[in-house]
Tab-separated table of C-alpha atoms in Angstrom:
chain	number	residue	atom	x	y	z
A	58	MET	CA	-23.460	-49.008	115.321
A	59	CYS	CA	-25.332	-46.466	113.184
A	60	LEU	CA	-27.042	-47.524	109.956
A	61	VAL	CA	-24.399	-45.855	107.724
A	62	LYS	CA	-21.594	-47.717	109.480
A	63	MET	CA	-23.493	-51.000	109.262
A	64	LEU	CA	-24.081	-50.582	105.524
A	65	ARG	CA	-20.441	-49.643	104.976
A	66	ALA	CA	-19.285	-52.715	106.891
A	67	VAL	CA	-21.572	-54.984	104.867
A	68	VAL	CA	-20.400	-53.503	101.533
A	69	LEU	CA	-16.753	-53.867	102.535
A	70	LEU	CA	-17.292	-57.476	103.597
A	71	LEU	CA	-18.996	-58.317	100.293
A	72	ILE	CA	-16.171	-56.697	98.313
A	73	SER	CA	-13.528	-58.482	100.352
A	74	VAL	CA	-15.194	-61.838	99.686
A	75	ALA	CA	-15.406	-61.031	95.963
A	76	VAL	CA	-11.689	-60.247	95.702
A	77	GLY	CA	-10.481	-62.955	98.031
A	78	LEU	CA	-9.546	-60.926	101.115
A	79	THR	CA	-10.065	-62.487	104.512
A	80	VAL	CA	-11.618	-60.693	107.444
A	81	GLY	CA	-8.230	-60.850	109.164
A	82	GLU	CA	-6.694	-58.827	106.337
A	83	LEU	CA	-9.133	-55.973	106.832
A	84	ASP	CA	-8.431	-52.938	108.986
A	85	HIS	CA	-4.998	-54.185	110.090
A	86	GLY	CA	-3.352	-50.755	109.880
A	87	TYR	CA	-4.252	-47.200	110.857
A	88	LYS	CA	-7.063	-48.544	113.008
A	89	GLY	CA	-8.398	-45.746	115.173
A	90	TYR	CA	-6.382	-43.054	113.389
A	91	HIS	CA	-8.346	-39.840	112.856
A	92	ILE	CA	-8.181	-37.121	110.206
A	93	TYR	CA	-8.876	-33.591	111.396
A	94	GLU	CA	-9.316	-30.372	109.478
A	95	VAL	CA	-7.745	-27.381	111.250
A	96	THR	CA	-8.038	-23.747	110.237
A	97	PRO	CA	-5.678	-21.106	111.644
A	98	LYS	CA	-7.019	-17.598	112.076
A	99	THR	CA	-3.846	-15.983	113.455
A	100	LEU	CA	-0.171	-16.109	112.516
A	101	GLU	CA	0.606	-17.736	115.855
A	102	GLN	CA	-1.876	-20.523	115.181
A	103	SER	CA	-0.420	-21.065	111.705
A	104	GLN	CA	3.113	-21.300	113.099
A	105	LEU	CA	1.975	-23.727	115.779
A	106	LEU	CA	0.380	-26.044	113.235
A	107	HIS	CA	3.503	-25.938	111.089
A	108	GLN	CA	5.559	-26.900	114.126
A	109	LEU	CA	3.316	-29.908	114.634
A	110	SER	CA	4.207	-31.008	111.092
A	111	LEU	CA	7.874	-30.895	112.081
A	112	ASP	CA	7.148	-32.816	115.284
A	113	GLY	CA	5.873	-35.954	113.590
A	114	TYR	CA	2.249	-35.176	112.787
A	115	ASP	CA	1.373	-36.212	109.240
A	116	PHE	CA	-0.191	-33.202	107.522
A	117	ILE	CA	-1.715	-34.553	104.335
A	118	LYS	CA	-2.712	-31.028	103.356
A	119	GLU	CA	-0.940	-27.991	104.744
A	120	GLY	CA	-1.093	-24.288	103.972
A	121	ARG	CA	0.118	-21.184	105.688
A	122	LEU	CA	-2.512	-18.703	104.558
A	123	LEU	CA	-4.841	-17.607	107.330
A	124	GLY	CA	-8.366	-18.944	106.928
A	125	HIS	CA	-7.151	-21.794	104.702
A	126	SER	CA	-7.638	-25.237	106.194
A	127	SER	CA	-5.068	-27.971	106.666
A	128	ARG	CA	-5.664	-31.665	107.272
A	129	VAL	CA	-3.713	-33.838	109.667
A	130	ILE	CA	-3.649	-37.520	110.569
A	131	VAL	CA	-3.751	-38.057	114.323
A	132	SER	CA	-2.758	-41.428	115.752
A	133	PRO	CA	-4.324	-42.839	118.924
A	134	ALA	CA	-1.084	-42.007	120.748
A	135	GLN	CA	-1.230	-38.376	119.567
A	136	PHE	CA	-4.947	-37.892	120.105
A	137	GLU	CA	-5.020	-36.550	123.666
A	138	ARG	CA	-2.196	-34.065	123.141
A	139	PHE	CA	-3.611	-32.875	119.828
A	140	VAL	CA	-7.129	-32.198	121.069
A	141	LYS	CA	-5.818	-30.503	124.207
A	142	LEU	CA	-3.555	-28.278	122.102
A	143	VAL	CA	-6.107	-27.118	119.535
A	144	LYS	CA	-8.649	-26.441	122.263
A	145	SER	CA	-6.240	-24.455	124.430
A	146	GLU	CA	-5.018	-22.428	121.435
A	147	GLN	CA	-8.597	-21.968	120.158
A	148	ILE	CA	-7.777	-23.392	116.749
A	149	ALA	CA	-10.902	-24.342	114.786
A	150	TYR	CA	-10.943	-28.083	114.163
A	151	THR	CA	-13.326	-30.625	112.673
A	152	LEU	CA	-13.194	-34.432	112.715
A	153	LEU	CA	-13.359	-35.660	109.120
A	154	ASN	CA	-12.536	-39.346	109.491
A	155	GLU	CA	-12.694	-41.378	112.681
A	156	ASN	CA	-11.125	-44.577	111.334
A	157	LEU	CA	-8.547	-44.080	108.619
A	158	GLY	CA	-7.746	-47.787	108.514
A	159	ALA	CA	-11.294	-48.754	107.592
A	160	SER	CA	-11.346	-46.150	104.821
A	161	ILE	CA	-8.117	-47.472	103.327
A	162	ASP	CA	-9.303	-51.081	103.539
A	163	GLU	CA	-12.410	-50.155	101.599
A	164	GLU	CA	-10.439	-48.269	98.949
A	165	LEU	CA	-7.930	-51.085	98.379
A	166	ALA	CA	-10.655	-53.735	98.216
A	167	LEU	CA	-12.480	-51.684	95.572
A	168	LEU	CA	-9.248	-51.181	93.632
A	169	LYS	CA	-8.592	-54.912	93.546
A	170	LEU	CA	-12.148	-55.587	92.407
A	171	GLN	CA	-11.928	-52.960	89.651
A	172	ARG	CA	-8.708	-54.462	88.328
A	173	ARG	CA	-10.245	-57.919	88.297
A	174	MET	CA	-13.334	-56.675	86.446
A	175	ASN	CA	-11.449	-54.344	84.094
A	176	PRO	CA	-8.106	-55.959	83.179
A	177	ILE	CA	-5.758	-54.081	80.867
A	178	THR	CA	-4.382	-55.775	77.763
A	179	GLY	CA	-1.657	-53.226	77.079
A	180	LYS	CA	-3.334	-52.181	73.842
A	181	GLY	CA	-5.489	-49.142	73.143
A	182	ARG	CA	-6.511	-46.154	75.245
A	183	LEU	CA	-6.684	-46.152	79.020
A	184	SER	CA	-9.952	-44.991	80.512
A	185	THR	CA	-10.366	-42.729	83.517
A	186	GLU	CA	-12.392	-45.406	85.294
A	187	ARG	CA	-9.670	-46.619	87.654
A	188	TYR	CA	-6.084	-46.168	88.840
A	189	TYR	CA	-3.326	-48.048	87.041
A	190	THR	CA	-0.176	-49.863	88.085
A	191	HIS	CA	3.239	-48.646	87.017
A	192	GLU	CA	3.547	-51.602	84.651
A	193	GLU	CA	0.208	-50.774	83.025
A	194	ILE	CA	1.317	-47.170	82.551
A	195	LEU	CA	4.576	-48.224	80.878
A	196	ASN	CA	2.746	-50.718	78.655
A	197	TYR	CA	0.405	-47.936	77.581
A	198	ILE	CA	3.118	-45.501	76.522
A	199	ASP	CA	5.018	-48.304	74.790
A	200	ASP	CA	1.863	-49.077	72.826
A	201	LEU	CA	1.469	-45.417	71.883
A	202	ALA	CA	4.994	-45.431	70.416
A	203	VAL	CA	4.022	-48.423	68.275
A	204	ARG	CA	0.739	-46.896	67.132
A	205	TYR	CA	2.114	-43.389	66.458
A	206	PRO	CA	5.736	-44.010	65.410
A	207	SER	CA	6.191	-40.618	63.738
A	208	ARG	CA	4.964	-38.600	66.708
A	209	VAL	CA	5.678	-40.594	69.877
A	210	PHE	CA	9.031	-41.811	71.196
A	211	VAL	CA	9.591	-43.739	74.422
A	212	LYS	CA	12.977	-43.963	76.126
A	213	THR	CA	14.202	-45.710	79.260
A	214	VAL	CA	16.023	-42.974	81.163
A	215	GLY	CA	16.920	-44.843	84.343
A	216	TRP	CA	15.928	-47.314	87.007
A	217	SER	CA	14.426	-47.017	90.471
A	218	TYR	CA	16.084	-48.469	93.562
A	219	GLU	CA	14.004	-51.643	93.171
A	220	ARG	CA	14.921	-51.801	89.468
A	221	ARG	CA	11.698	-50.568	87.941
A	222	ALA	CA	12.183	-48.812	84.627
A	223	LEU	CA	11.739	-45.056	84.449
A	224	LYS	CA	10.587	-44.141	80.956
A	225	THR	CA	9.859	-40.838	79.279
A	226	ILE	CA	7.442	-40.317	76.436
A	227	THR	CA	8.341	-37.599	73.931
A	228	ILE	CA	5.355	-36.243	72.039
A	229	THR	CA	5.792	-34.233	68.844
A	230	ASN	CA	3.704	-33.222	65.857
A	231	GLY	CA	5.793	-35.428	63.584
A	232	ASP	CA	7.488	-32.649	61.623
A	233	GLN	CA	10.970	-33.943	62.572
A	234	ARG	CA	12.262	-30.458	63.369
A	235	LYS	CA	15.302	-30.467	65.619
A	236	GLY	CA	15.862	-28.164	68.565
A	237	LYS	CA	12.236	-27.227	69.208
A	238	LYS	CA	11.383	-25.683	72.541
A	239	LEU	CA	9.876	-28.062	75.036
A	240	ILE	CA	7.706	-28.528	78.079
A	241	PHE	CA	8.831	-31.133	80.614
A	242	VAL	CA	6.139	-32.723	82.801
A	243	ASP	CA	6.403	-35.305	85.557
A	244	GLY	CA	4.113	-36.956	88.089
A	245	GLY	CA	4.131	-39.466	90.891
A	246	PHE	CA	6.841	-37.895	93.054
A	247	HIS	CA	4.984	-38.762	96.240
A	248	ALA	CA	3.784	-42.350	96.335
A	249	ARG	CA	0.339	-41.865	97.882
A	250	GLU	CA	-0.758	-39.183	95.402
A	251	TRP	CA	-2.446	-41.533	92.917
A	252	ILE	CA	-4.330	-38.788	91.098
A	253	SER	CA	-1.011	-37.346	89.899
A	254	PRO	CA	-0.095	-40.193	87.489
A	255	ALA	CA	-3.762	-40.325	86.473
A	256	ALA	CA	-3.594	-36.652	85.466
A	257	VAL	CA	-0.324	-37.227	83.596
A	258	LEU	CA	-1.967	-40.050	81.639
A	259	TYR	CA	-4.742	-37.684	80.648
A	260	ILE	CA	-2.204	-35.117	79.388
A	261	ILE	CA	-0.620	-37.847	77.268
A	262	ASP	CA	-4.022	-38.892	75.952
A	263	GLN	CA	-4.893	-35.343	74.951
A	264	LEU	CA	-1.599	-34.695	73.166
A	265	VAL	CA	-1.468	-38.054	71.373
A	266	GLU	CA	-4.942	-39.543	70.988
A	267	GLN	CA	-6.640	-36.126	70.708
A	268	PHE	CA	-3.907	-34.610	68.564
A	269	GLU	CA	-6.207	-32.711	66.189
A	270	GLN	CA	-7.761	-30.770	69.083
A	271	ASN	CA	-4.367	-29.897	70.565
A	272	ALA	CA	-2.082	-29.584	67.545
A	273	ASP	CA	-1.415	-25.927	68.378
A	274	LEU	CA	0.399	-27.022	71.550
A	275	LEU	CA	2.821	-29.108	69.461
A	276	LYS	CA	3.492	-26.812	66.529
A	277	ASP	CA	6.603	-25.201	67.980
A	278	TYR	CA	7.004	-27.254	71.158
A	279	ASP	CA	7.749	-30.852	72.024
A	280	TRP	CA	6.478	-32.342	75.299
A	281	ILE	CA	8.596	-34.761	77.316
A	282	ILE	CA	6.737	-36.546	80.100
A	283	LEU	CA	7.901	-38.815	82.927
A	284	PRO	CA	4.647	-40.357	84.206
A	285	VAL	CA	5.860	-41.793	87.541
A	286	VAL	CA	9.019	-40.492	89.197
A	287	ASN	CA	8.734	-42.775	92.246
A	288	PRO	CA	7.459	-46.148	90.974
A	289	ASP	CA	8.691	-48.141	93.986
A	290	GLY	CA	6.712	-46.012	96.400
A	291	TYR	CA	3.706	-45.882	94.086
A	292	GLU	CA	3.552	-49.665	93.834
A	293	HIS	CA	4.131	-50.028	97.579
A	294	THR	CA	1.048	-47.940	98.368
A	295	GLN	CA	-1.094	-50.475	96.545
A	296	THR	CA	0.034	-53.467	98.619
A	297	GLY	CA	-1.976	-52.991	101.821
A	298	THR	CA	-3.485	-50.711	104.428
A	299	LEU	CA	-0.254	-49.956	106.256
A	300	ALA	CA	1.422	-48.965	102.978
A	301	ARG	CA	-1.339	-46.774	101.518
A	302	MET	CA	-0.149	-43.500	103.078
A	303	TRP	CA	3.494	-44.044	102.111
A	304	ARG	CA	5.077	-40.900	100.647
A	305	LYS	CA	8.785	-41.547	100.081
A	306	THR	CA	11.034	-43.757	97.951
A	307	ARG	CA	11.899	-47.274	99.143
A	308	GLN	CA	15.673	-47.318	99.566
A	309	PRO	CA	16.467	-48.573	103.102
A	310	TYR	CA	18.200	-46.345	105.632
A	311	GLY	CA	18.844	-48.322	108.771
A	312	ALA	CA	15.540	-49.323	110.318
A	313	CYS	CA	13.623	-46.923	108.065
A	314	TYR	CA	12.912	-46.708	104.370
A	315	GLY	CA	13.081	-44.044	101.738
A	316	ALA	CA	13.729	-40.357	101.321
A	317	ASP	CA	11.308	-37.660	100.254
A	318	PRO	CA	12.267	-37.249	96.591
A	319	ASN	CA	10.947	-33.696	96.673
A	320	ARG	CA	13.508	-32.737	99.336
A	321	ASN	CA	16.423	-34.568	97.723
A	322	PHE	CA	17.552	-32.034	95.098
A	323	ASP	CA	20.898	-30.282	95.445
A	324	PHE	CA	19.619	-26.741	95.677
A	325	HIS	CA	19.486	-25.570	99.296
A	326	TRP	CA	19.364	-29.246	100.187
A	327	ASN	CA	18.347	-30.186	103.745
A	328	GLU	CA	17.535	-26.665	104.793
A	329	GLU	CA	14.237	-25.547	106.327
A	330	GLY	CA	11.225	-27.691	105.531
A	331	ALA	CA	13.267	-30.876	105.220
A	332	SER	CA	14.246	-33.402	107.876
A	333	SER	CA	17.530	-35.137	108.655
A	334	SER	CA	15.680	-38.009	110.378
A	335	ALA	CA	15.507	-41.108	108.200
A	336	CYS	CA	12.080	-42.049	109.554
A	337	ALA	CA	10.488	-38.659	108.789
A	338	ASP	CA	8.176	-38.207	105.801
A	339	THR	CA	10.248	-35.204	104.696
A	340	TYR	CA	13.639	-36.930	105.082
A	341	ALA	CA	16.025	-35.201	102.683
A	342	GLY	CA	18.201	-38.285	102.307
A	343	PRO	CA	21.759	-38.816	103.578
A	344	THR	CA	23.054	-36.654	100.726
A	345	ALA	CA	21.561	-34.649	97.905
A	346	PHE	CA	20.620	-36.920	95.016
A	347	SER	CA	20.954	-40.037	97.151
A	348	GLU	CA	17.911	-41.467	95.333
A	349	PRO	CA	18.313	-42.934	91.835
A	350	GLU	CA	14.892	-41.510	90.932
A	351	THR	CA	15.914	-37.896	91.614
A	352	ILE	CA	19.160	-38.425	89.713
A	353	VAL	CA	17.037	-39.328	86.678
A	354	VAL	CA	14.993	-36.117	86.987
A	355	ARG	CA	18.141	-34.051	87.533
A	356	ASP	CA	19.844	-35.464	84.460
A	357	LEU	CA	16.731	-34.927	82.364
A	358	MET	CA	16.522	-31.307	83.488
A	359	HIS	CA	20.125	-30.603	82.553
A	360	SER	CA	19.889	-32.399	79.220
A	361	LEU	CA	16.740	-30.453	78.314
A	362	SER	CA	17.457	-27.041	79.826
A	363	ASP	CA	18.941	-25.545	76.648
A	364	ARG	CA	15.510	-25.700	75.036
A	365	GLY	CA	13.280	-26.320	78.040
A	366	VAL	CA	10.875	-23.459	78.697
A	367	MET	CA	8.491	-24.919	81.269
A	368	TYR	CA	8.866	-27.572	83.941
A	369	LEU	CA	5.580	-28.777	85.420
A	370	THR	CA	5.339	-31.284	88.262
A	371	LEU	CA	1.970	-32.664	89.375
A	372	HIS	CA	1.199	-33.373	93.034
A	373	SER	CA	-1.840	-33.586	95.290
A	374	TYR	CA	-3.589	-32.243	97.021
A	375	GLY	CA	-4.742	-28.722	97.801
A	376	ASN	CA	-5.670	-26.686	94.704
A	377	TYR	CA	-2.427	-24.752	94.330
A	378	LEU	CA	-0.280	-23.490	91.474
A	379	LEU	CA	3.122	-22.817	93.002
A	380	TYR	CA	6.346	-21.353	91.671
A	381	PRO	CA	9.828	-20.652	93.152
A	382	TRP	CA	11.130	-20.139	95.567
A	383	GLY	CA	10.333	-22.940	97.965
A	384	TRP	CA	13.466	-22.540	100.088
A	385	THR	CA	12.862	-18.893	100.980
A	386	SER	CA	10.085	-16.317	101.022
A	387	ASP	CA	12.174	-14.168	98.660
A	388	LEU	CA	11.007	-14.043	95.056
A	389	PRO	CA	13.093	-14.627	91.912
A	390	ASP	CA	13.759	-11.670	89.613
A	391	THR	CA	11.300	-12.991	87.016
A	392	TRP	CA	8.531	-13.769	89.511
A	393	GLU	CA	6.011	-11.654	87.596
A	394	ASP	CA	6.403	-13.922	84.553
A	395	LEU	CA	5.908	-16.988	86.733
A	396	ASP	CA	2.917	-15.399	88.395
A	397	GLU	CA	1.333	-14.593	85.039
A	398	VAL	CA	1.548	-18.214	83.899
A	399	ALA	CA	0.195	-19.587	87.188
A	400	ARG	CA	-2.597	-17.001	87.256
A	401	THR	CA	-3.586	-17.961	83.711
A	402	GLY	CA	-3.994	-21.588	84.744
A	403	ALA	CA	-5.954	-20.731	87.883
A	404	GLU	CA	-8.317	-18.391	86.051
A	405	ALA	CA	-8.962	-20.922	83.281
A	406	ILE	CA	-9.944	-23.595	85.809
A	407	GLU	CA	-12.179	-21.267	87.814
A	408	ASN	CA	-13.901	-19.926	84.694
A	409	ALA	CA	-14.577	-23.438	83.400
A	410	THR	CA	-15.458	-25.344	86.575
A	411	GLY	CA	-15.731	-22.908	89.464
A	412	THR	CA	-12.864	-24.605	91.301
A	413	VAL	CA	-10.548	-22.053	92.900
A	414	TYR	CA	-6.794	-22.577	92.697
A	415	THR	CA	-4.546	-20.401	94.851
A	416	TYR	CA	-1.341	-19.344	93.088
A	417	GLY	CA	1.921	-17.796	94.233
A	418	SER	CA	5.395	-18.713	95.410
A	419	SER	CA	5.616	-21.987	97.310
A	420	THR	CA	6.869	-20.563	100.578
A	421	ASN	CA	4.498	-17.622	100.694
A	422	VAL	CA	1.384	-19.602	99.772
A	423	LEU	CA	1.992	-23.077	101.165
A	424	TYR	CA	5.095	-23.728	103.287
A	425	ILE	CA	8.858	-23.655	103.061
A	426	ALA	CA	10.315	-26.760	101.429
A	427	ALA	CA	13.995	-26.685	100.534
A	428	GLY	CA	15.482	-29.163	98.063
A	429	ALA	CA	12.396	-29.471	95.861
A	430	SER	CA	12.286	-30.253	92.155
A	431	ASP	CA	10.536	-27.038	91.081
A	432	ASP	CA	13.260	-24.871	92.612
A	433	TYR	CA	15.909	-27.059	91.005
A	434	GLY	CA	14.236	-26.938	87.596
A	435	PHE	CA	14.184	-23.151	87.718
A	436	TYR	CA	17.799	-23.106	88.906
A	437	ALA	CA	18.743	-25.498	86.069
A	438	GLY	CA	17.481	-23.059	83.446
A	439	PHE	CA	13.787	-23.565	82.770
A	440	ASN	CA	12.095	-20.173	82.301
A	441	VAL	CA	9.002	-21.278	84.192
A	442	SER	CA	8.753	-23.922	86.896
A	443	ILE	CA	5.382	-24.820	88.387
A	444	THR	CA	4.142	-27.289	90.980
A	445	MET	CA	0.464	-28.050	90.538
A	446	GLU	CA	-1.271	-29.438	93.629
A	447	LEU	CA	-4.449	-31.074	92.323
A	448	SER	CA	-7.818	-31.172	93.996
A	449	GLY	CA	-8.351	-33.709	96.764
A	450	ALA	CA	-11.352	-35.887	97.550
A	451	GLY	CA	-12.314	-39.124	99.185
A	452	SER	CA	-12.070	-40.141	102.795
A	453	ILE	CA	-8.348	-39.333	103.040
A	454	GLY	CA	-7.936	-36.661	100.369
A	455	PHE	CA	-5.422	-38.716	98.367
A	456	ASN	CA	-8.117	-41.099	97.211
A	457	PRO	CA	-10.570	-39.391	94.876
A	458	PRO	CA	-13.119	-42.098	94.076
A	459	VAL	CA	-12.823	-43.543	90.596
A	460	THR	CA	-16.118	-41.897	89.724
A	461	ARG	CA	-14.370	-38.520	90.049
A	462	ILE	CA	-11.066	-39.258	88.299
A	463	ASP	CA	-12.397	-37.954	84.997
A	464	GLU	CA	-13.671	-34.762	86.628
A	465	PHE	CA	-10.321	-34.031	88.267
A	466	VAL	CA	-8.048	-34.857	85.330
A	467	THR	CA	-10.141	-32.894	82.835
A	468	GLU	CA	-10.152	-29.924	85.209
A	469	THR	CA	-6.378	-30.223	85.548
A	470	TRP	CA	-5.960	-30.314	81.782
A	471	ILE	CA	-7.929	-27.078	81.420
A	472	GLY	CA	-5.365	-25.308	83.600
A	473	ILE	CA	-2.369	-26.979	81.981
A	474	ARG	CA	-3.570	-26.193	78.481
A	475	ALA	CA	-4.093	-22.535	79.401
A	476	MET	CA	-0.613	-22.318	80.938
A	477	ALA	CA	0.922	-23.972	77.872
A	478	GLU	CA	-0.832	-21.472	75.609
A	479	LYS	CA	0.568	-18.620	77.719
A	480	ILE	CA	4.049	-20.139	77.528
A	481	ILE	CA	3.816	-20.409	73.738
A	482	GLU	CA	2.630	-16.802	73.542
A	483	LYS	CA	5.399	-15.460	75.794
A	484	TYR	CA	8.368	-17.585	74.770
């Protein structure tokens, strides 16, 4: 064993002892799973990789642009076929992680230790020093409504399959004007994307706790925010190694669980880019809006569409700003307006941090994905609908270390603020 591996093993053992994990609890899932980065240079290679995603390979980052890398989890059972395929097709590939299970064990042990050392009382601001549970997030927005009663309003808008409350926070400037235009933001669609709710919390912090610096964003607009769309899945990913990479909701379907909430919307539902197999990560559900969580988002969209100008949904990862359509490579009539808003966000981030965000329509930049929330929001009447795929980091991409949460969420806010300013200017 090399020195780095020995040190990592020692650190993990010390953490596990500190938080009460036994050696038998460590590395019990995803042992021997690899993560590879693959980069297509031809259209044929790109199509082949996309087919692998439909054949059961878990692409944790996927793009269709030539020269842009994707990342895929390869199980021990898939290993021989995968390596043989990429070699024979001359697809550039690099091993990024040779034991996904060990990486997840380390992350979850650190998370448990951080929560023990930094408990949350439910009062005051949340820091960017760790990831929070769904309950902690709800306690935080409830506390904001108590502390800022003239500007912040919290409402229970529904319940998840496992009966967790879904709450929105409405943020205003306190002027009590009715019928103001609004921006609707959500996060936490996909369970494993922990940085998404973290970024949503930072948006809330900026609009509420840093009101004086951002009052211009609330002069003529209200913001309505749903921090975690999929709380059951989000909580499940924090329960153990086998659960960490969970993506879907948690409603049972036979021997399998959950649907992909971002394939469950009734706009070109279950077409290309979605699966009809209940065990697939992109399972569209038995029917459109089979998931109580997507029903909540749908109803919010329709109730807000008469004054809703922008719908923004935060995902990870990949550094993308995406707009409709996701079900086809065709573009909507107003695509130039959408492109202008997305470009504004991308340029603001690059100018401030150097991070490059690719922007464009979902299908043309990333991949086809029918039944998604951004398409539905645009269909429901929002002038602008954007999916923001945040930066990735850490050993699996979905696990930016806590030391980088602040970097990522502040970078995200730079882009969101710029897009909001463009929306206010245009609409």
